[in-house]
Amino acid sequence: MLNLAAPLVRRLIGLSGLAATIASGTTEPAREQSRSMAMTPYGIVATSQAAASQAGVAVLERGGNAVDAAIAANAALGVAEPMVNGIGGDLFAIVYIARTKQLYGLNASGWAPAALSAETLSAKGITRLRPIDQVTVPGTVAGWDALSKRWGKLSLADDLSPAIALAERGIGVAETNAENWALYGLPHAGDPAFARTFLPGGRAPAAGDLFRNPDLARSLRRVGERGRDGFYRGPTADAILALERRLGGFMVADDLTSFRPEWVVPVSTTYHRWKVYELPPNGQGIAALSMLNIMENFPIARWGHNSREALHVEIEAKKLAYADLQHYIGDPRVAPIPTAALISKVLARQRAALIGPRASCRVLPSDLHQALEHQSSDTTYLSLVDRDGNEVSLIQSNSGGFGGGLVADGTGFPLHNRGLGFTLEPGHPNTLRPRTRPLHTIIPGFMEKDGHHIAFGIMGGFNQAQAHAQFVSNVADFGMNIQAALEAARFTKLGFDGCDVWMENGIAADVVTGLRTQGHDIKVWPRYYQAMGRGNAVETRDGFAVHYGATDPRADGEAIPEQPPVR
């Protein structure tokens, strides 16, 4: 019989329905999560693909640290799930250094070519971005290089060796990846370079097929040997520029060689004594902080997890936060972004006062409403901790499925289409301008309180900020552990306007019925639905020897512990 105080039981077991179980006199609380957290005094790598987690662990066991393992796992993910990430995309990271208890942010999102702007396209009579115009400079390799030079213990060649081996020898295609491969890959079957790389034998690989990518192995080996110059100069860069010329793009060599990632200071807010960190714009992280600030004005914990009252407020808070996101956010290097005001408690109280008993189907920012297209959820996120307690929260993406389907000959990876995040409307902070970065959906997260340090993230386009807020609430309001907080049933609001909401069927039927009477147009999806995002998390606790890891059942991944050294 458990003889622990209810708050401690909630924290250790992470059950949203625990209070009712205890009140009923049951001697042992029911288990409401599908798997346990990984626990070890050594490192843990949590990714959406087991092979990638193993790659990160292999580097830890060779003497690498959290940064080395993050690079290794990210590179392996590019082999295993090329539709969602790879060296043709962008990267963001938050790094926690345990010894100094300092956080560092890295924005490795690439810019538009110097010759490309909304005006340039308009002068040519182009009213919509063509696929080649959607390709901004890929930032991932520059991000790896910057992380490795600042903190890595091993060489980039060592970090990339597991991914190179997977690409050369082959990797078994996982179930979720097989579904996404067919969904996103078959529309590009008419492109010879794409089909040659990703549709072997003229079809998408099925679950259990062995997939090899020797071209990607060569591209990764160049990066291992030469660092960033193995990508932004030499054969890989030449192939990208040849594709640009063939398709009439604007990118030239100097756009690649001049690009540098940016070290940034994470921005934060507090939510019930937890300090929650995101990266500043050009990403959407401040929408998660704004949403939490609004939610804090309501008794979410007293109402109950995924109750009708709590969900109504969270959905409305999402709309209010995203209305400001779409109106104000762009690249702060070219347009002033009122970040401090957008994540202030004062603004949150004002916005919270707008939430009434009925769903609002049109929510405006403080200025004219601007429309942005919803982007697809083709992203990967990983979190990990090393034996010293250093943590990395890293997210990386192709933007769309296989990006825009463009593969430069002989490179083995798709180029992302992150330029779709721009608007062509003049005068907006996110207007396409030369050498600017678009509004980005991918965001790493971090939260801490009283010696607890959690690196977390949840993928899924514009789903991400609202999923972050739900994860934080699960931990802060309901005492869930990181595994339960990832597994808990979620909602997602796809667009910026309207009353449409998607929910997983883990939310009670009477709650859904009640929300519909309040004007929410709800579509219920199966439990662990991919569109709700796929997350990972790791946690350290000051004074505790054991580290914790968790991964989302909405993907094929695992949180894998490092093994103790063999003497």
Coordinates of C-alpha atoms in Angstrom, one line a residue:
M1 CA 0.0 0.0 0.0
L2 CA 1.4 3.4 -1.0
N3 CA 2.0 5.6 2.1
L4 CA 2.8 8.8 0.4
A5 CA 1.2 12.2 0.5
A6 CA -1.1 12.8 -2.5
P7 CA 1.0 15.6 -4.1
L8 CA 4.1 13.4 -4.0
V9 CA 2.2 10.5 -5.5
R10 CA 0.9 12.8 -8.3
R11 CA 4.5 13.9 -9.0
L12 CA 5.9 10.4 -9.1
I13 CA 3.2 8.6 -11.0
G14 CA 1.8 11.5 -13.0
L15 CA -1.9 10.6 -13.0
S16 CA -4.5 13.3 -13.7
G17 CA -7.2 11.1 -12.2
L18 CA -5.3 10.3 -9.1
A19 CA -7.3 12.4 -6.6
A20 CA -10.5 10.5 -7.4
T21 CA -8.7 7.2 -7.1
I22 CA -7.4 8.0 -3.6
A23 CA -10.8 9.4 -2.5
S24 CA -12.4 6.1 -3.5
G25 CA -10.2 4.2 -1.1
T26 CA -8.4 2.2 -3.7
T27 CA -5.1 1.0 -2.3
E28 CA -3.1 1.5 -5.5
P29 CA -3.7 4.3 -8.0
A30 CA -4.6 3.2 -11.6
R31 CA -1.9 3.6 -14.2
E32 CA -2.8 6.1 -16.8
Q33 CA 0.4 6.2 -18.9
S34 CA 1.5 3.7 -21.5
R35 CA 5.1 3.4 -20.4
S36 CA 7.5 4.4 -17.6
M37 CA 10.0 7.1 -17.7
A38 CA 13.6 6.1 -18.5
M39 CA 15.7 6.6 -15.3
T40 CA 19.5 6.4 -14.9
P41 CA 22.4 8.2 -13.3
Y42 CA 24.0 8.4 -16.7
G43 CA 22.8 10.1 -19.9
I44 CA 19.4 9.7 -21.7
V45 CA 18.6 10.4 -25.3
A46 CA 14.9 10.8 -26.2
T47 CA 13.9 11.1 -29.9
S48 CA 11.1 10.1 -32.2
Q49 CA 13.1 7.1 -33.6
A50 CA 14.7 4.4 -31.6
A51 CA 17.7 4.2 -34.0
A52 CA 18.4 7.9 -33.5
S53 CA 18.2 7.6 -29.7
Q54 CA 20.7 4.7 -30.0
A55 CA 23.0 6.8 -32.1
G56 CA 23.0 9.5 -29.5
V57 CA 23.7 7.0 -26.7
A58 CA 26.5 5.5 -28.7
V59 CA 28.2 8.9 -28.8
L60 CA 27.7 9.4 -25.1
E61 CA 29.3 6.0 -24.4
R62 CA 32.3 7.0 -26.5
G63 CA 32.9 10.0 -24.1
G64 CA 30.8 12.6 -25.8
N65 CA 28.5 15.0 -24.0
A66 CA 25.0 16.2 -24.5
V67 CA 25.9 18.4 -27.4
D68 CA 27.8 15.6 -29.2
A69 CA 24.9 13.2 -28.6
A70 CA 22.4 15.8 -29.9
I71 CA 24.2 16.2 -33.1
A72 CA 24.5 12.4 -33.5
A73 CA 20.8 11.8 -32.8
N74 CA 19.8 14.7 -35.1
A75 CA 21.9 13.4 -38.0
A76 CA 20.5 9.9 -37.5
L77 CA 17.0 11.3 -37.6
G78 CA 17.7 12.7 -41.0
V79 CA 18.5 9.2 -42.2
A80 CA 15.5 7.6 -40.5
E81 CA 12.8 10.1 -41.2
P82 CA 14.0 12.2 -44.1
M83 CA 10.4 13.5 -44.8
V84 CA 10.5 15.6 -41.6
N85 CA 14.1 16.7 -41.1
G86 CA 17.7 16.6 -42.3
I87 CA 20.6 18.8 -43.3
G88 CA 18.4 20.6 -45.9
G89 CA 16.5 22.2 -43.1
D90 CA 16.9 24.6 -40.1
L91 CA 17.6 24.1 -36.4
F92 CA 17.0 25.7 -33.0
A93 CA 18.4 24.7 -29.7
I94 CA 18.4 25.5 -26.0
V95 CA 21.4 24.2 -24.1
Y96 CA 21.5 23.9 -20.3
I97 CA 25.0 23.8 -18.7
A98 CA 24.5 22.1 -15.3
R99 CA 27.8 23.3 -13.7
T100 CA 26.9 27.0 -14.1
K101 CA 23.1 26.5 -14.3
Q102 CA 23.1 28.8 -17.4
L103 CA 20.9 28.5 -20.5
Y104 CA 22.0 29.3 -24.0
G105 CA 19.9 29.7 -27.2
L106 CA 20.9 29.0 -30.8
N107 CA 18.9 30.2 -33.8
A108 CA 20.2 28.4 -36.8
S109 CA 17.5 29.3 -39.2
G110 CA 18.6 30.4 -42.7
W111 CA 17.9 33.5 -44.6
A112 CA 16.4 34.3 -48.0
P113 CA 18.8 35.0 -50.9
A114 CA 20.1 38.5 -51.1
A115 CA 18.5 39.0 -54.5
L116 CA 15.1 37.8 -53.4
S117 CA 12.3 40.0 -52.1
A118 CA 8.6 40.5 -52.5
E119 CA 9.3 43.4 -54.9
T120 CA 11.6 41.3 -57.0
L121 CA 9.0 38.6 -57.5
S122 CA 6.3 41.2 -58.2
A123 CA 8.5 42.9 -60.9
K124 CA 8.7 39.5 -62.6
G125 CA 5.0 39.0 -62.4
I126 CA 5.3 36.2 -59.8
T127 CA 2.4 36.4 -57.3
R128 CA 3.1 33.3 -55.4
L129 CA 6.4 31.7 -54.2
R130 CA 7.5 29.0 -56.5
P131 CA 9.0 25.9 -54.9
I132 CA 12.6 27.1 -55.6
D133 CA 11.7 30.5 -54.1
Q134 CA 10.6 28.7 -50.9
V135 CA 14.1 27.4 -50.3
T136 CA 16.0 29.5 -47.8
V137 CA 19.6 28.8 -46.8
P138 CA 19.6 25.5 -44.7
G139 CA 20.8 26.3 -41.2
T140 CA 21.2 22.9 -39.7
V141 CA 24.9 22.2 -40.5
A142 CA 25.9 25.7 -39.4
G143 CA 24.1 25.0 -36.1
W144 CA 25.9 21.7 -35.6
D145 CA 29.2 23.4 -36.3
A146 CA 28.5 26.2 -33.8
L147 CA 27.3 23.8 -31.1
S148 CA 30.3 21.5 -31.6
K149 CA 32.9 24.3 -31.5
R150 CA 31.4 25.8 -28.3
W151 CA 30.8 22.6 -26.2
G152 CA 31.5 19.4 -28.1
K153 CA 34.0 17.0 -26.6
L154 CA 34.3 14.8 -29.8
S155 CA 34.9 15.8 -33.4
L156 CA 32.0 16.3 -35.8
A157 CA 33.3 13.2 -37.6
D158 CA 32.8 11.2 -34.5
D159 CA 29.4 12.7 -33.9
L160 CA 28.2 11.9 -37.4
S161 CA 29.7 8.4 -37.7
P162 CA 26.5 6.6 -36.5
A163 CA 24.3 8.4 -39.0
I164 CA 26.8 7.7 -41.8
A165 CA 26.8 4.0 -40.9
L166 CA 23.0 4.0 -40.9
A167 CA 22.9 5.7 -44.3
E168 CA 25.4 3.4 -45.9
R169 CA 24.3 0.1 -44.4
G170 CA 20.6 0.8 -44.3
I171 CA 17.9 1.4 -41.6
G172 CA 14.7 -0.4 -41.1
V173 CA 11.8 1.9 -41.9
A174 CA 9.5 2.3 -38.9
E175 CA 5.7 2.1 -39.1
T176 CA 4.9 5.8 -38.7
N177 CA 7.6 6.7 -41.1
A178 CA 6.3 4.3 -43.8
E179 CA 2.9 6.0 -43.6
N180 CA 4.4 9.5 -43.9
W181 CA 6.9 8.4 -46.6
A182 CA 4.0 7.4 -48.9
L183 CA 1.9 10.4 -48.0
Y184 CA 4.6 13.1 -48.6
G185 CA 6.9 11.3 -51.0
L186 CA 4.6 9.9 -53.7
P187 CA 3.5 13.4 -54.9
H188 CA 7.1 14.0 -55.9
A189 CA 7.5 10.7 -57.9
G190 CA 7.8 12.7 -61.1
D191 CA 11.1 14.3 -60.1
P192 CA 14.0 12.1 -61.1
A193 CA 16.4 13.2 -58.4
F194 CA 13.8 12.8 -55.7
A195 CA 12.6 9.4 -56.9
R196 CA 16.1 8.1 -57.3
T197 CA 16.8 9.0 -53.6
F198 CA 13.6 8.4 -51.8
L199 CA 11.4 6.1 -53.9
P200 CA 13.7 3.1 -54.6
G201 CA 12.1 0.8 -57.1
G202 CA 9.5 3.5 -57.9
R203 CA 7.7 3.2 -54.5
A204 CA 7.8 4.5 -51.0
P205 CA 9.5 2.1 -48.6
A206 CA 7.1 0.0 -46.5
A207 CA 7.4 -0.7 -42.8
G208 CA 10.3 -3.1 -42.3
D209 CA 12.0 -2.3 -45.6
L210 CA 15.7 -1.6 -45.4
F211 CA 16.5 1.9 -46.8
R212 CA 19.9 3.0 -47.8
N213 CA 21.1 6.5 -48.7
P214 CA 24.7 6.5 -49.9
D215 CA 24.4 10.0 -51.3
L216 CA 23.5 11.3 -47.8
A217 CA 26.4 9.3 -46.3
R218 CA 28.8 11.2 -48.6
S219 CA 27.2 14.6 -47.7
L220 CA 27.5 13.8 -44.0
R221 CA 31.1 12.6 -44.4
R222 CA 32.0 16.0 -46.0
V223 CA 30.6 17.8 -43.0
G224 CA 32.4 15.5 -40.6
E225 CA 35.7 16.2 -42.4
R226 CA 35.3 19.9 -43.0
G227 CA 32.7 21.2 -40.6
R228 CA 30.4 23.9 -42.1
D229 CA 32.7 24.2 -45.1
G230 CA 31.7 20.7 -46.0
F231 CA 28.2 21.9 -46.7
Y232 CA 28.3 25.6 -47.6
R233 CA 31.3 25.2 -49.9
G234 CA 32.4 22.3 -52.2
P235 CA 30.4 19.6 -53.9
T236 CA 27.2 19.9 -51.7
A237 CA 27.0 23.6 -52.2
D238 CA 27.7 23.3 -55.9
A239 CA 24.9 20.8 -56.3
I240 CA 22.4 23.1 -54.5
L241 CA 23.5 26.1 -56.6
A242 CA 23.2 24.1 -59.8
L243 CA 19.6 23.2 -58.9
E244 CA 18.9 26.9 -58.2
R245 CA 20.2 27.9 -61.6
R246 CA 18.3 25.2 -63.4
L247 CA 15.0 26.2 -61.8
G248 CA 15.5 30.0 -62.0
G249 CA 16.1 30.5 -58.3
F250 CA 17.9 33.5 -56.7
M251 CA 20.4 31.8 -54.4
V252 CA 24.1 32.3 -55.1
A253 CA 27.3 31.1 -53.5
D254 CA 27.6 34.1 -51.2
D255 CA 24.2 33.4 -49.7
L256 CA 25.5 30.1 -48.5
T257 CA 29.0 31.0 -47.4
S258 CA 28.0 34.2 -45.6
F259 CA 25.3 32.7 -43.5
R260 CA 26.0 32.4 -39.7
P261 CA 23.7 31.1 -37.0
E262 CA 22.9 33.5 -34.1
W263 CA 23.4 32.9 -30.4
V264 CA 20.4 34.3 -28.6
V265 CA 19.2 34.8 -25.0
P266 CA 16.1 32.7 -24.2
V267 CA 13.0 34.7 -23.2
S268 CA 10.8 33.5 -20.3
T269 CA 7.7 33.9 -18.2
T270 CA 6.5 32.3 -15.0
Y271 CA 3.6 29.9 -14.7
H272 CA 2.7 29.0 -11.1
R273 CA 6.3 29.3 -10.0
W274 CA 7.7 27.4 -12.9
K275 CA 10.0 29.5 -15.1
V276 CA 9.3 28.6 -18.7
Y277 CA 11.8 29.5 -21.5
E278 CA 11.5 29.8 -25.3
L279 CA 13.7 31.3 -27.9
P280 CA 12.8 34.8 -29.1
P281 CA 11.5 35.6 -32.6
N282 CA 11.7 34.8 -35.5
G283 CA 10.1 31.7 -33.9
Q284 CA 6.7 31.3 -32.4
G285 CA 7.9 30.5 -28.9
I286 CA 6.5 33.7 -27.4
A287 CA 3.0 32.5 -28.3
A288 CA 3.5 29.6 -25.8
L289 CA 4.5 32.1 -23.1
S290 CA 1.6 34.5 -24.0
M291 CA -0.8 31.6 -23.8
L292 CA 0.5 30.5 -20.4
N293 CA 0.3 34.1 -19.1
I294 CA -3.4 34.2 -20.1
M295 CA -4.2 30.8 -18.7
E296 CA -2.6 31.8 -15.3
N297 CA -5.5 34.2 -14.8
F298 CA -7.9 31.2 -14.4
P299 CA -8.1 28.4 -11.8
I300 CA -7.1 25.6 -14.3
A301 CA -5.9 23.3 -11.6
R302 CA -9.1 23.6 -9.5
W303 CA -11.3 23.0 -12.6
G304 CA -9.4 19.8 -13.4
H305 CA -7.3 18.3 -16.2
N306 CA -9.0 18.5 -19.6
S307 CA -12.3 19.7 -18.0
R308 CA -14.7 21.7 -20.0
E309 CA -13.9 24.9 -18.2
A310 CA -10.1 24.4 -18.5
L311 CA -10.2 23.5 -22.2
H312 CA -12.5 26.4 -23.1
V313 CA -10.0 28.8 -21.5
E314 CA -7.0 27.1 -23.1
I315 CA -8.5 27.1 -26.6
E316 CA -9.5 30.8 -26.3
A317 CA -6.1 31.7 -24.9
K318 CA -4.5 30.0 -27.9
K319 CA -6.5 32.2 -30.3
L320 CA -5.6 35.4 -28.5
A321 CA -1.9 34.5 -28.3
Y322 CA -1.7 33.4 -32.0
A323 CA -3.6 36.5 -33.2
D324 CA -0.7 38.6 -31.8
L325 CA 1.9 36.1 -33.1
Q326 CA 0.7 36.3 -36.7
H327 CA 0.5 40.1 -36.6
Y328 CA 3.7 41.1 -34.9
I329 CA 6.4 38.4 -35.5
G330 CA 9.1 38.4 -38.1
D331 CA 12.8 38.7 -38.2
P332 CA 14.0 41.1 -35.4
R333 CA 17.1 41.9 -37.3
V334 CA 15.0 43.8 -39.9
A335 CA 11.8 44.8 -38.1
P336 CA 11.2 45.8 -34.5
I337 CA 9.4 43.0 -32.6
P338 CA 7.6 44.0 -29.3
T339 CA 8.7 40.8 -27.5
A340 CA 8.6 42.1 -24.0
A341 CA 5.1 43.6 -24.4
L342 CA 3.8 40.4 -26.0
I343 CA 4.9 38.2 -23.1
S344 CA 4.0 40.7 -20.3
K345 CA 1.6 39.8 -17.5
V346 CA -0.2 43.1 -18.0
L347 CA -1.1 42.3 -21.6
A348 CA -2.1 38.8 -20.5
R349 CA -4.6 40.2 -18.0
Q350 CA -6.1 42.4 -20.7
R351 CA -6.4 39.5 -23.1
A352 CA -7.8 37.2 -20.5
A353 CA -10.6 39.7 -19.8
L354 CA -11.8 39.1 -23.4
I355 CA -12.5 35.4 -22.7
G356 CA -16.3 34.9 -22.2
P357 CA -18.5 31.9 -21.8
R358 CA -18.8 31.4 -25.6
A359 CA -16.2 30.5 -28.2
S360 CA -14.9 33.4 -30.2
C361 CA -14.7 32.6 -33.8
R362 CA -12.8 35.7 -34.8
V363 CA -10.1 37.1 -32.5
L364 CA -8.1 40.2 -33.4
P365 CA -4.8 41.6 -32.2
S366 CA -4.5 45.2 -31.2
D367 CA -4.1 46.1 -34.9
L368 CA -5.3 45.0 -38.3
H369 CA -5.7 41.2 -38.6
Q370 CA -3.2 39.5 -41.0
A371 CA -3.7 36.0 -42.4
L372 CA -1.0 33.4 -42.6
E373 CA -1.3 29.9 -44.0
H374 CA -1.1 27.0 -41.6
Q375 CA 2.0 25.0 -42.2
S376 CA 2.4 21.3 -42.2
S377 CA 3.9 19.5 -39.2
D378 CA 7.1 18.0 -40.7
T379 CA 9.6 18.5 -37.9
T380 CA 11.6 16.4 -35.5
Y381 CA 12.4 17.2 -31.8
L382 CA 14.9 15.6 -29.5
S383 CA 15.9 16.1 -25.9
L384 CA 18.7 14.6 -24.0
V385 CA 20.8 14.8 -20.8
D386 CA 24.4 13.6 -20.2
R387 CA 25.8 12.1 -17.0
D388 CA 26.9 15.5 -15.8
G389 CA 23.3 16.9 -16.0
N390 CA 23.8 19.0 -19.1
E391 CA 20.6 19.1 -21.2
V392 CA 19.9 19.9 -24.9
S393 CA 16.5 20.8 -26.2
L394 CA 16.8 20.7 -30.0
I395 CA 14.3 21.0 -32.8
Q396 CA 14.9 20.6 -36.5
S397 CA 12.7 20.6 -39.6
N398 CA 12.2 20.5 -43.4
S399 CA 9.1 22.6 -43.0
G400 CA 6.8 20.7 -45.3
G401 CA 6.9 16.9 -46.0
F402 CA 10.2 16.3 -47.8
G403 CA 10.4 20.1 -47.8
G404 CA 9.2 21.1 -51.3
G405 CA 10.4 17.9 -52.8
L406 CA 13.5 19.4 -54.3
V407 CA 16.7 17.2 -54.1
A408 CA 20.0 18.5 -55.5
D409 CA 21.7 15.8 -57.5
G410 CA 23.9 13.5 -55.5
T411 CA 23.2 15.1 -52.1
G412 CA 20.7 12.6 -50.6
F413 CA 18.6 15.1 -48.8
P414 CA 15.6 17.3 -49.6
L415 CA 15.8 21.1 -49.4
H416 CA 13.3 22.6 -47.0
N417 CA 10.6 25.1 -48.0
R418 CA 10.7 27.3 -45.0
G419 CA 10.3 30.4 -47.2
L420 CA 6.6 29.5 -47.2
G421 CA 6.6 31.2 -43.8
F422 CA 7.0 34.6 -45.4
T423 CA 4.2 36.9 -46.5
L424 CA 4.4 38.8 -49.8
E425 CA 2.2 41.6 -48.3
P426 CA 4.2 44.8 -48.0
G427 CA 4.9 46.5 -44.7
H428 CA 4.5 43.4 -42.5
P429 CA 7.3 42.3 -40.0
N430 CA 7.3 39.0 -41.9
T431 CA 7.4 40.4 -45.4
L432 CA 9.9 38.6 -47.7
R433 CA 13.0 40.8 -47.8
P434 CA 16.6 40.1 -48.8
R435 CA 18.6 38.1 -46.3
T436 CA 15.7 37.8 -43.8
R437 CA 14.4 34.8 -41.9
P438 CA 10.7 33.9 -42.0
L439 CA 8.4 33.4 -39.1
H440 CA 9.4 29.9 -37.8
T441 CA 7.1 27.3 -36.3
I442 CA 9.8 25.1 -34.7
I443 CA 10.5 25.8 -31.1
P444 CA 12.6 24.1 -28.3
G445 CA 11.3 24.5 -24.8
F446 CA 12.7 24.4 -21.2
M447 CA 11.2 24.8 -17.8
E448 CA 12.6 24.8 -14.2
K449 CA 11.5 25.2 -10.6
D450 CA 13.0 24.4 -7.3
G451 CA 15.9 22.4 -8.8
H452 CA 13.8 20.7 -11.4
H453 CA 15.1 21.3 -15.0
I454 CA 13.1 20.0 -17.9
A455 CA 14.1 20.2 -21.6
F456 CA 11.0 19.5 -23.7
G457 CA 9.5 20.0 -27.1
I458 CA 6.5 18.9 -29.2
M459 CA 6.5 19.0 -32.9
G460 CA 3.8 19.9 -35.3
G461 CA 3.9 23.2 -37.2
F462 CA 1.7 25.9 -35.6
N463 CA 0.5 23.2 -33.2
Q464 CA 3.7 23.6 -31.2
A465 CA 3.2 26.6 -29.0
Q466 CA -0.2 25.4 -27.9
A467 CA 1.2 21.9 -27.2
H468 CA 4.0 23.5 -25.2
A469 CA 1.4 25.3 -23.0
Q470 CA -0.6 22.1 -22.5
F471 CA 2.6 20.2 -21.5
V472 CA 3.6 22.9 -19.0
S473 CA 0.1 22.9 -17.5
N474 CA 0.1 19.2 -17.2
V475 CA 3.3 19.4 -15.1
A476 CA 2.6 22.6 -13.2
D477 CA -1.1 22.4 -12.6
F478 CA -1.6 18.6 -12.3
G479 CA 1.8 17.3 -11.0
M480 CA 2.3 14.9 -13.9
N481 CA 5.7 13.4 -14.6
I482 CA 7.2 14.1 -18.0
Q483 CA 6.0 10.9 -19.5
A484 CA 2.4 11.4 -18.4
A485 CA 2.5 15.0 -19.5
L486 CA 3.5 14.0 -23.0
E487 CA 0.9 11.2 -23.2
A488 CA -2.1 13.2 -21.9
A489 CA -4.8 13.8 -24.5
R490 CA -4.4 17.1 -26.3
F491 CA -6.4 19.5 -28.4
T492 CA -5.0 21.5 -31.4
K493 CA -6.5 24.5 -33.1
L494 CA -5.2 24.5 -36.7
G495 CA -6.0 27.9 -38.0
F496 CA -5.7 31.4 -36.4
D497 CA -9.4 32.1 -36.8
G498 CA -12.6 30.2 -36.5
C499 CA -14.0 27.9 -33.9
D500 CA -12.8 24.6 -35.3
V501 CA -10.8 22.5 -32.8
W502 CA -9.4 19.0 -33.0
M503 CA -9.3 16.8 -29.9
E504 CA -8.1 13.3 -29.1
N505 CA -10.7 10.8 -27.9
G506 CA -8.9 10.6 -24.5
I507 CA -10.9 13.8 -23.6
A508 CA -14.2 12.8 -22.0
A509 CA -17.3 12.7 -24.3
D510 CA -19.4 14.9 -21.9
V511 CA -16.6 17.5 -22.0
V512 CA -16.7 17.5 -25.8
T513 CA -20.5 17.8 -25.7
G514 CA -20.3 20.7 -23.3
L515 CA -17.7 22.6 -25.4
R516 CA -19.9 22.2 -28.4
T517 CA -22.7 23.9 -26.6
Q518 CA -20.3 26.8 -26.0
G519 CA -19.8 27.2 -29.7
H520 CA -16.6 25.1 -30.3
D521 CA -16.7 23.1 -33.6
I522 CA -14.9 20.0 -32.4
K523 CA -13.6 17.1 -34.5
V524 CA -12.6 14.1 -32.4
W525 CA -9.6 12.0 -33.6
P526 CA -8.1 8.7 -32.4
R527 CA -5.9 8.6 -29.3
Y528 CA -2.3 9.4 -29.8
Y529 CA -3.0 11.2 -33.1
Q530 CA 0.1 12.4 -34.9
A531 CA -1.4 15.9 -35.7
M532 CA -1.4 16.6 -32.0
G533 CA 2.4 16.6 -32.2
R534 CA 5.1 14.2 -31.1
G535 CA 7.2 15.2 -28.1
N536 CA 10.2 14.2 -26.0
A537 CA 11.5 15.4 -22.6
V538 CA 14.3 14.9 -20.2
E539 CA 14.6 16.1 -16.6
T540 CA 17.2 16.5 -13.9
R541 CA 16.7 17.3 -10.3
D542 CA 19.3 19.1 -8.2
G543 CA 20.6 16.8 -5.5
F544 CA 19.3 13.6 -7.2
A545 CA 21.6 11.2 -8.9
V546 CA 19.0 9.9 -11.3
H547 CA 18.0 11.6 -14.6
Y548 CA 14.7 11.1 -16.3
G549 CA 13.6 10.7 -19.9
A550 CA 10.3 10.4 -21.7
T551 CA 9.1 10.0 -25.3
D552 CA 5.7 10.3 -27.0
P553 CA 3.7 7.3 -28.0
R554 CA 2.5 9.3 -31.0
A555 CA 5.8 8.4 -32.7
D556 CA 8.2 5.4 -33.1
G557 CA 10.8 6.6 -30.6
E558 CA 12.3 5.7 -27.3
A559 CA 14.0 7.4 -24.4
I560 CA 17.2 5.3 -24.2
P561 CA 19.6 5.4 -21.2
E562 CA 23.3 5.3 -21.5
Q563 CA 24.8 2.2 -20.1
P564 CA 27.4 2.4 -17.3
P565 CA 31.0 2.1 -18.4
V566 CA 32.4 -1.4 -18.6
R567 CA 35.6 -1.8 -16.6

